């Protein structure tokens, strides 16, 4: 087998070769397989995140590959699978269909007196479940092939199939969830697999022993009660409280160590771009003032590695459909790939 890195210079001009970061790997030679999921059927505010995998791919060759945590991290081999056009096409169709349901609900009109929309809702839920199953199968195959896996969404509903795959492979793991939103709503707007329901659905998996949420600042009463009644299975670090502690003299590094102490040995990172300050990803689906700086987020994930915990997978979701957002999203993907490799 040819060695793909034998004549590769990581300091050279980034190659536009179809692979993420212009790296010289394919499915066979890569260790990390990135699966794009261009899906945002249930977005309830701004659209465009279905194009995030393409935006991130387009921006990625512009990034330098050197990293202070893991200087040779690119050598693990990173390969992004082809963006599935059939899923992108279905997304476009069902996104328009879902909008009619959302518009009706926003006007305060129930679906019960609109049988056509009730049957449409059932169809959308089934289609979303089919996408989850497709991702489950793709992740299962890659893991069976000895690969590690990451997902680039779409909206935050995108990675559920991967979380389900990991539940088949680990008897217990935790999620470190960076987000402005708790995503603990039960079938938000009637959509069983809503972007606002990803963590509600994840918590149905008994293998997920802990959910640690960081940066929450746009949250409903029901979600707060869900967190408070979770018997410490869900631990929330709300953005206003984080900021108050920082203003009062607590260091971010000490807070990171406290956050990480809640996590079990195996950790999955779920990174929603709206967990960041919106100046970094202003075109994300549901931007909220406040949030983390990019280096704050990286510092937190670095502490997961420094603690001796193992990162078993990650997703990056809700990156907006804009060049700058793609640039930031690509940097998040690269850093998480390097830190996951380091944690192995």
Coordinates of C-alpha atoms in Angstrom, one line a residue:
X1 CA 0.0 0.0 0.0
X2 CA 1.3 3.5 -0.9
X3 CA 2.2 5.7 2.1
X4 CA 0.1 8.8 1.5
X5 CA 2.3 11.0 3.7
X6 CA 5.6 9.9 2.2
X7 CA 5.9 12.9 -0.2
X8 CA 3.4 15.2 1.6
X9 CA 4.5 18.5 2.9
X10 CA 2.1 19.8 5.6
X11 CA 3.7 23.3 5.3
X12 CA 2.9 23.5 1.5
X13 CA 0.0 25.3 -0.1
X14 CA -3.3 23.6 0.9
X15 CA -4.5 21.3 -1.9
X16 CA -8.0 21.5 -3.3
X17 CA -8.2 17.7 -3.8
X18 CA -11.7 17.0 -2.6
X19 CA -10.7 15.9 0.9
X20 CA -11.1 18.1 4.0
X21 CA -8.0 20.2 4.7
X22 CA -6.5 19.1 1.4
X23 CA -5.1 16.0 3.2
X24 CA -3.8 13.1 1.1
X25 CA -5.9 10.4 2.6
X26 CA -8.8 8.3 1.5
X27 CA -11.2 6.0 3.4
X28 CA -8.7 3.1 3.5
X29 CA -5.6 5.1 4.7
X30 CA -7.4 7.5 7.1
X31 CA -8.0 6.7 10.8
X32 CA -10.7 9.4 11.3
X33 CA -13.7 9.3 9.0
X34 CA -15.8 12.5 8.9
X35 CA -19.4 11.9 7.9
X36 CA -21.3 14.9 6.5
X37 CA -25.0 15.1 7.3
X38 CA -26.6 18.0 5.3
X39 CA -29.9 17.9 7.2
X40 CA -31.9 20.8 8.8
X41 CA -35.5 19.9 8.1
X42 CA -36.8 21.1 11.5
X43 CA -34.9 24.4 11.9
X44 CA -37.2 26.9 13.5
X45 CA -35.3 30.2 12.9
X46 CA -32.5 30.7 10.4
X47 CA -31.8 28.1 7.7
X48 CA -28.6 27.3 5.8
X49 CA -26.8 24.8 8.2
X50 CA -27.5 22.0 5.7
X51 CA -24.8 23.6 3.6
X52 CA -22.3 23.7 6.5
X53 CA -20.4 20.5 5.4
X54 CA -19.7 22.1 2.0
X55 CA -18.8 25.4 3.6
X56 CA -16.4 23.7 6.0
X57 CA -14.9 21.6 3.2
X58 CA -14.4 24.7 1.0
X59 CA -12.7 26.7 3.8
X60 CA -10.5 23.8 5.1
X61 CA -7.6 23.9 2.7
X62 CA -6.8 27.5 3.9
X63 CA -6.0 26.2 7.4
X64 CA -2.4 25.6 8.5
X65 CA -2.1 22.1 9.9
X66 CA 0.4 22.7 12.7
X67 CA -1.2 22.5 16.2
X68 CA 0.4 23.3 19.6
X69 CA -1.3 20.5 21.3
X70 CA -0.7 17.8 18.7
X71 CA 1.9 19.0 16.1
X72 CA 1.6 15.9 14.0
X73 CA -2.1 15.4 14.5
X74 CA -2.8 15.4 10.7
X75 CA -0.7 12.2 10.4
X76 CA -3.6 10.2 12.0
X77 CA -5.2 10.4 8.6
X78 CA -8.5 12.4 8.2
X79 CA -10.9 11.7 5.4
X80 CA -14.3 13.3 4.8
X81 CA -16.8 11.2 3.0
X82 CA -18.7 12.6 0.0
X83 CA -21.7 14.8 0.9
X84 CA -24.7 12.7 0.2
X85 CA -26.7 14.5 -2.5
X86 CA -29.8 12.4 -2.0
X87 CA -30.0 13.5 1.6
X88 CA -29.4 17.1 0.6
X89 CA -32.3 16.9 -1.9
X90 CA -34.6 15.4 0.6
X91 CA -33.6 18.1 3.1
X92 CA -34.6 20.8 0.6
X93 CA -38.0 19.3 0.0
X94 CA -38.9 18.4 3.6
X95 CA -37.5 21.7 4.9
X96 CA -40.2 23.5 2.8
X97 CA -42.9 21.1 4.0
X98 CA -41.9 21.6 7.7
X99 CA -42.0 25.3 7.3
X100 CA -45.8 25.2 6.7
X101 CA -46.3 23.3 10.0
X102 CA -44.0 25.8 11.9
X103 CA -45.8 28.8 10.4
X104 CA -49.2 27.4 11.5
X105 CA -48.0 26.7 15.0
X106 CA -46.4 30.2 15.3
X107 CA -49.8 31.7 14.5
X108 CA -51.3 29.8 17.5
X109 CA -53.3 27.4 15.3
X110 CA -53.2 23.7 16.3
X111 CA -52.6 20.9 13.8
X112 CA -55.5 18.8 15.0
X113 CA -57.9 20.6 12.7
X114 CA -55.6 20.3 9.7
X115 CA -55.5 16.5 8.8
X116 CA -53.2 17.1 5.8
X117 CA -50.6 18.7 8.1
X118 CA -50.9 16.0 10.7
X119 CA -50.1 13.3 8.1
X120 CA -47.3 15.5 6.8
X121 CA -45.8 15.7 10.3
X122 CA -45.9 11.9 10.5
X123 CA -44.1 11.7 7.1
X124 CA -41.4 14.2 8.2
X125 CA -40.8 12.3 11.5
X126 CA -40.4 9.1 9.5
X127 CA -38.0 10.7 7.1
X128 CA -35.9 12.1 9.9
X129 CA -35.8 8.6 11.5
X130 CA -34.6 7.2 8.2
X131 CA -31.7 9.7 8.2
X132 CA -30.8 8.6 11.7
X133 CA -30.8 5.0 10.6
X134 CA -28.6 5.8 7.6
X135 CA -26.1 7.6 9.8
X136 CA -26.2 4.7 12.3
X137 CA -25.3 2.3 9.5
X138 CA -22.5 4.4 8.2
X139 CA -21.0 4.9 11.6
X140 CA -21.4 1.2 12.5
X141 CA -19.5 0.2 9.3
X142 CA -16.7 2.7 9.9
X143 CA -16.2 1.6 13.5
X144 CA -16.2 -2.1 12.3
X145 CA -13.5 -1.1 9.9
X146 CA -11.4 0.1 12.8
X147 CA -12.0 3.8 12.2
X148 CA -12.9 6.7 14.6
X149 CA -15.8 8.8 13.4
X150 CA -16.9 12.4 13.5
X151 CA -20.0 14.1 12.1
X152 CA -20.5 17.5 10.5
X153 CA -24.2 18.5 10.6
X154 CA -26.6 20.1 9.5
X155 CA -28.7 21.2 12.4
X156 CA -28.2 19.7 15.8
X157 CA -30.6 16.9 15.1
X158 CA -28.0 15.5 12.7
X159 CA -25.7 13.3 15.0
X160 CA -28.3 11.2 16.8
X161 CA -27.6 8.1 14.7
X162 CA -24.0 8.4 15.7
X163 CA -24.8 8.7 19.4
X164 CA -26.9 5.5 19.0
X165 CA -24.0 3.7 17.3
X166 CA -21.7 4.6 20.2
X167 CA -24.3 3.3 22.6
X168 CA -23.9 -0.1 20.9
X169 CA -20.2 0.0 21.4
X170 CA -19.8 1.5 24.9
X171 CA -21.7 0.4 28.0
X172 CA -21.3 3.9 29.4
X173 CA -20.2 7.2 28.1
X174 CA -20.8 10.9 28.7
X175 CA -21.6 13.9 26.5
X176 CA -19.8 17.2 26.8
X177 CA -22.3 19.5 25.1
X178 CA -21.3 23.1 24.1
X179 CA -24.5 25.0 23.1
X180 CA -26.6 28.1 23.7
X181 CA -29.6 25.8 24.1
X182 CA -30.2 22.7 26.2
X183 CA -32.0 20.9 23.4
X184 CA -34.1 19.0 26.0
X185 CA -37.5 19.7 24.5
X186 CA -39.8 16.7 23.8
X187 CA -40.7 16.7 20.1
X188 CA -40.4 20.5 19.7
X189 CA -43.1 21.8 17.3
X190 CA -44.2 18.2 16.9
X191 CA -41.0 17.1 15.3
X192 CA -39.8 14.0 17.1
X193 CA -36.2 14.5 15.9
X194 CA -36.1 18.3 16.2
X195 CA -32.8 20.2 16.5
X196 CA -34.2 21.3 19.8
X197 CA -34.8 17.7 21.0
X198 CA -31.4 16.1 20.3
X199 CA -30.4 15.8 23.9
X200 CA -33.9 14.8 25.0
X201 CA -33.5 11.9 22.5
X202 CA -30.0 11.2 23.5
X203 CA -31.0 10.8 27.1
X204 CA -33.3 8.0 26.1
X205 CA -30.1 5.9 25.6
X206 CA -29.3 4.4 29.1
X207 CA -25.6 4.0 28.0
X208 CA -25.3 7.8 28.2
X209 CA -24.5 8.1 31.9
X210 CA -23.9 11.9 32.0
X211 CA -24.7 15.0 30.0
X212 CA -22.6 18.1 30.9
X213 CA -23.9 21.2 29.1
X214 CA -21.8 24.4 28.8
X215 CA -22.8 27.8 27.6
X216 CA -26.6 27.5 28.0
X217 CA -28.3 30.9 27.8
X218 CA -31.6 30.5 25.9
X219 CA -33.6 27.9 27.7
X220 CA -37.2 27.2 28.7
X221 CA -38.7 26.5 32.1
X222 CA -39.4 22.8 31.2
X223 CA -35.8 22.3 30.3
X224 CA -34.5 23.8 33.6
X225 CA -36.9 21.4 35.4
X226 CA -35.7 18.5 33.4
X227 CA -32.1 19.3 34.4
X228 CA -33.0 19.9 38.1
X229 CA -35.0 16.6 38.2
X230 CA -32.3 14.5 36.4
X231 CA -30.7 13.3 39.7
X232 CA -27.4 14.8 38.5
X233 CA -27.4 12.8 35.2
X234 CA -27.6 16.2 33.5
X235 CA -25.3 19.0 34.8
X236 CA -25.7 22.5 33.3
X237 CA -23.2 25.3 33.3
X238 CA -25.3 28.3 32.4
X239 CA -23.6 31.1 30.5
X240 CA -24.7 34.0 32.9
X241 CA -23.4 32.0 35.9
X242 CA -20.1 31.2 34.1
X243 CA -19.6 34.9 33.4
X244 CA -20.5 35.9 36.9
X245 CA -17.9 33.5 38.3
X246 CA -15.3 34.8 35.9
X247 CA -16.1 38.4 36.8
X248 CA -15.7 37.4 40.5
X249 CA -12.2 36.1 40.0
X250 CA -12.6 32.4 39.3
X251 CA -10.2 31.4 36.6
X252 CA -11.5 29.7 33.4
X253 CA -9.0 26.9 33.8
X254 CA -10.3 26.1 37.3
X255 CA -13.9 26.1 36.0
X256 CA -12.9 23.8 33.1
X257 CA -11.4 21.3 35.6
X258 CA -14.6 21.4 37.6
X259 CA -16.8 20.9 34.5
X260 CA -14.6 18.0 33.3
X261 CA -14.7 16.3 36.7
X262 CA -18.4 15.6 36.1
X263 CA -17.6 13.4 33.0
X264 CA -17.0 9.7 32.9
X265 CA -14.0 8.0 31.3
X266 CA -15.4 8.0 27.8
X267 CA -16.5 11.3 26.4
X268 CA -18.4 12.4 23.3
X269 CA -18.2 16.1 22.3
X270 CA -21.3 17.6 20.8
X271 CA -20.3 21.1 19.6
X272 CA -23.1 23.5 18.5
X273 CA -21.7 26.6 16.8
X274 CA -24.2 28.8 18.6
X275 CA -22.4 27.9 21.9
X276 CA -19.8 30.3 20.7
X277 CA -20.0 34.1 20.8
X278 CA -22.1 34.9 17.7
X279 CA -19.4 37.1 16.2
X280 CA -17.6 33.8 15.4
X281 CA -20.6 32.1 13.7
X282 CA -23.1 34.8 13.1
X283 CA -25.0 32.8 10.5
X284 CA -25.7 29.9 12.8
X285 CA -29.3 28.7 12.9
X286 CA -30.3 30.3 16.2
X287 CA -27.7 32.8 17.3
X288 CA -27.8 34.1 20.9
X289 CA -25.7 36.9 22.4
X290 CA -23.0 35.7 24.9
X291 CA -21.3 32.4 24.7
X292 CA -17.7 31.2 24.6
X293 CA -14.7 32.4 22.8
X294 CA -13.1 29.8 20.5
X295 CA -10.0 29.4 22.7
X296 CA -12.2 29.0 25.8
X297 CA -14.0 26.1 24.1
X298 CA -10.7 24.6 23.1
X299 CA -9.3 25.0 26.6
X300 CA -12.3 23.1 28.0
X301 CA -11.8 20.2 25.6
X302 CA -8.1 20.2 26.2
X303 CA -8.8 19.7 29.9
X304 CA -10.8 16.6 29.0
X305 CA -7.6 15.2 27.4
X306 CA -5.4 16.4 30.3
X307 CA -7.6 14.6 32.8
X308 CA -6.9 11.3 31.1
X309 CA -10.4 10.8 29.7
X310 CA -10.8 9.5 26.2
X311 CA -12.7 11.3 23.5
X312 CA -14.6 8.6 21.6
X313 CA -16.3 10.8 19.0
X314 CA -17.6 14.3 18.2
X315 CA -20.0 16.3 16.1
X316 CA -19.9 19.9 14.9
X317 CA -23.3 21.3 14.1
X318 CA -25.2 24.5 13.3
X319 CA -22.4 26.1 11.4
X320 CA -23.9 28.8 9.2
X321 CA -24.0 29.0 5.4
X322 CA -21.3 31.7 5.0
X323 CA -17.6 31.8 4.2
X324 CA -16.5 33.1 7.6
X325 CA -18.7 30.5 9.4
X326 CA -17.2 27.8 7.3
X327 CA -13.7 29.0 8.3
X328 CA -14.5 28.9 12.0
X329 CA -16.3 25.6 11.6
X330 CA -13.2 24.1 9.9
X331 CA -11.0 25.2 12.8
X332 CA -13.3 23.6 15.3
X333 CA -13.3 20.3 13.3
X334 CA -9.5 20.3 13.0
X335 CA -8.9 21.1 16.7
X336 CA -11.4 18.4 17.9
X337 CA -9.8 15.9 15.5
X338 CA -6.4 16.6 16.9
X339 CA -7.5 16.5 20.6
X340 CA -9.4 13.3 20.0
X341 CA -6.3 11.8 18.5
X342 CA -4.3 13.0 21.5
X343 CA -6.7 11.5 23.9
X344 CA -6.3 8.0 22.4

